[in-house]
Short mmCIF file of C-alpha atoms in Angstrom, two decimals:
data_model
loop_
_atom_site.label_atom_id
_atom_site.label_comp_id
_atom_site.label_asym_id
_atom_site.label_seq_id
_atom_site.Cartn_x
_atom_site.Cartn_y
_atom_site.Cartn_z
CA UNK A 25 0.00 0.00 0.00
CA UNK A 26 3.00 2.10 0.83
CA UNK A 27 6.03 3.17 -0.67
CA UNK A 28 8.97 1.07 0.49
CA UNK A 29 11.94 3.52 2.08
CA UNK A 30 9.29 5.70 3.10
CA UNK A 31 9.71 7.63 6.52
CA UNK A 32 6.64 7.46 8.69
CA UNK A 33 5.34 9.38 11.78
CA UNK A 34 2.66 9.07 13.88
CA UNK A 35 1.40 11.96 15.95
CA UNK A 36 0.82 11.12 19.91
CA UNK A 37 -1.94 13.27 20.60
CA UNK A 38 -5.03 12.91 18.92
CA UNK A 39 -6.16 15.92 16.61
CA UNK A 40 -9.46 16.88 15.42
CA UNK A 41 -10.29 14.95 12.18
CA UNK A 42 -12.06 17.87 10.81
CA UNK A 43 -8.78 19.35 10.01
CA UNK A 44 -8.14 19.16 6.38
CA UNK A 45 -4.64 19.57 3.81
CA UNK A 46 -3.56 22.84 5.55
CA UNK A 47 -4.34 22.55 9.20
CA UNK A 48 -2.89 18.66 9.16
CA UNK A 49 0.06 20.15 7.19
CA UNK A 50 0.51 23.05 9.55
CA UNK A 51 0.84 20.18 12.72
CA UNK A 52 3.22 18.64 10.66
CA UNK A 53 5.73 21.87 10.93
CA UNK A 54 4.24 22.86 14.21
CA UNK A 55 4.40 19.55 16.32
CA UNK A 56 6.46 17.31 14.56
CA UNK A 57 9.40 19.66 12.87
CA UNK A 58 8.91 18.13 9.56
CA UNK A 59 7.84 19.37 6.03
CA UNK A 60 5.03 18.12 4.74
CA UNK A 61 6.24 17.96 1.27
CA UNK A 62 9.23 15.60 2.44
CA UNK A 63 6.88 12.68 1.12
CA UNK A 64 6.98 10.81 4.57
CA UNK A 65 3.48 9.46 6.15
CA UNK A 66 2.29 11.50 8.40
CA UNK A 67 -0.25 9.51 10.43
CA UNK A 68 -3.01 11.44 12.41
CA UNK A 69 -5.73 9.43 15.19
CA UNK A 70 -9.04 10.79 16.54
CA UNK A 71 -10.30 11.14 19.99
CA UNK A 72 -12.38 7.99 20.05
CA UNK A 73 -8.96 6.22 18.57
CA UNK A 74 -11.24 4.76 15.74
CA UNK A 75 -10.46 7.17 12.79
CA UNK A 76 -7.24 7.93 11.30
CA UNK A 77 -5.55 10.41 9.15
CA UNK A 78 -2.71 10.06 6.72
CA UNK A 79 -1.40 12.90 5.10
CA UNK A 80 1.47 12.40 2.57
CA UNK A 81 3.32 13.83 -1.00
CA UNK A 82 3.67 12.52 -4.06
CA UNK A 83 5.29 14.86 -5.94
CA UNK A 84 2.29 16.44 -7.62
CA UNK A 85 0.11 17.04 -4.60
CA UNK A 86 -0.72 16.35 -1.30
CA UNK A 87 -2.93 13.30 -0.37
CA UNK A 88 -4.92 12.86 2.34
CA UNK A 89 -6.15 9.22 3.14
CA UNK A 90 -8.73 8.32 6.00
CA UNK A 91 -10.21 5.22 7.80
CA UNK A 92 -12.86 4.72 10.06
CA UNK A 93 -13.02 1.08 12.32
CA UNK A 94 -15.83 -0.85 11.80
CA UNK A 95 -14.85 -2.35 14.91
CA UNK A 96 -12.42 -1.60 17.86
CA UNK A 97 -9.85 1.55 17.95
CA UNK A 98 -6.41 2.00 16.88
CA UNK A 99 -3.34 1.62 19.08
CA UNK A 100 -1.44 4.55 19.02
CA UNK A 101 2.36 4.02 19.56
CA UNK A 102 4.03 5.31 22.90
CA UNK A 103 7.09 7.82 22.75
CA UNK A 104 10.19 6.40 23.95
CA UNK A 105 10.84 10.13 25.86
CA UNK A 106 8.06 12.18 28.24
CA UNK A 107 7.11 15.37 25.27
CA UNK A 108 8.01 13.60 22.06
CA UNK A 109 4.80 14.42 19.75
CA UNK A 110 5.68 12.03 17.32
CA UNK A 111 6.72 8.25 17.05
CA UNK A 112 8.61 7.06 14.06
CA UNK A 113 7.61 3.53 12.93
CA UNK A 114 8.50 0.75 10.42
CA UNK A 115 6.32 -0.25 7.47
CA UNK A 116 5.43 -3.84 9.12
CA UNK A 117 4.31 -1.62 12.33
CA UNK A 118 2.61 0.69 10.49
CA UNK A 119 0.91 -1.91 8.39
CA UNK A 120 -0.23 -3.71 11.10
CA UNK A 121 -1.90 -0.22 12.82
CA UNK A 122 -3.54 0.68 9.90
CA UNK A 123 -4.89 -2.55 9.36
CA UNK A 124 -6.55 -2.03 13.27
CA UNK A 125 -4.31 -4.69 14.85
CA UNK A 126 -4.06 -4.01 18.79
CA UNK A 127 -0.55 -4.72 18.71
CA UNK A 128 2.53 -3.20 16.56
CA UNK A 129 6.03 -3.85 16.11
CA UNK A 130 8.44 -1.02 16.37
#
């Protein structure tokens, strides 16, 4: 589904999944230090933990890709350090949370 090689973050705190292109890309710069044009994942959960966010580049434009749970909530990754905002993950961990498995490997 993804590009192999490709960087991927997932936010800590849960954001508001209103939030469109430019608000999602403005938390990119804002919380994670990152440009949103870098063509990394940028992974984004709701409240309830049952919708998710993924805002990415691919060269031409910015794409924004969301998914709702039928069932259960997603498991959002712990920081190694207290005030990190964002966890970096592999592509097997990141497969397996956007698939809605309860556990991920780092």
């Amino acid at each position: 589904m993804i590009p192999q090689g490709v960087e991927i973050f997932v936010a800590v705190e849960p954001v508001d999944m209103r939030f469109g292109f430019e608000r999602l890309g403005g938390l990119v710069r804002e919380r994670m230090g990152r440009e949103p044009r870098s063509k990394a994942l940028f992974v984004f959960f709701g409240k309830r933990r049952q919708t998710v966010k993924i805002l990415t580049w691919d060269g031409t434009g910015a794409v924004l890709w969301y998914k709702r749970l039928d069932r259960g909530v997603f498991e959002i990754p712990r920081p190694e350090r207290e005030g990190e905002t964002s966890v970096i993950v592999s592509e097997v961990a990141f497969e397996a949370l956007f698939a809605g498995l309860t556990k991920t490997v780092h």
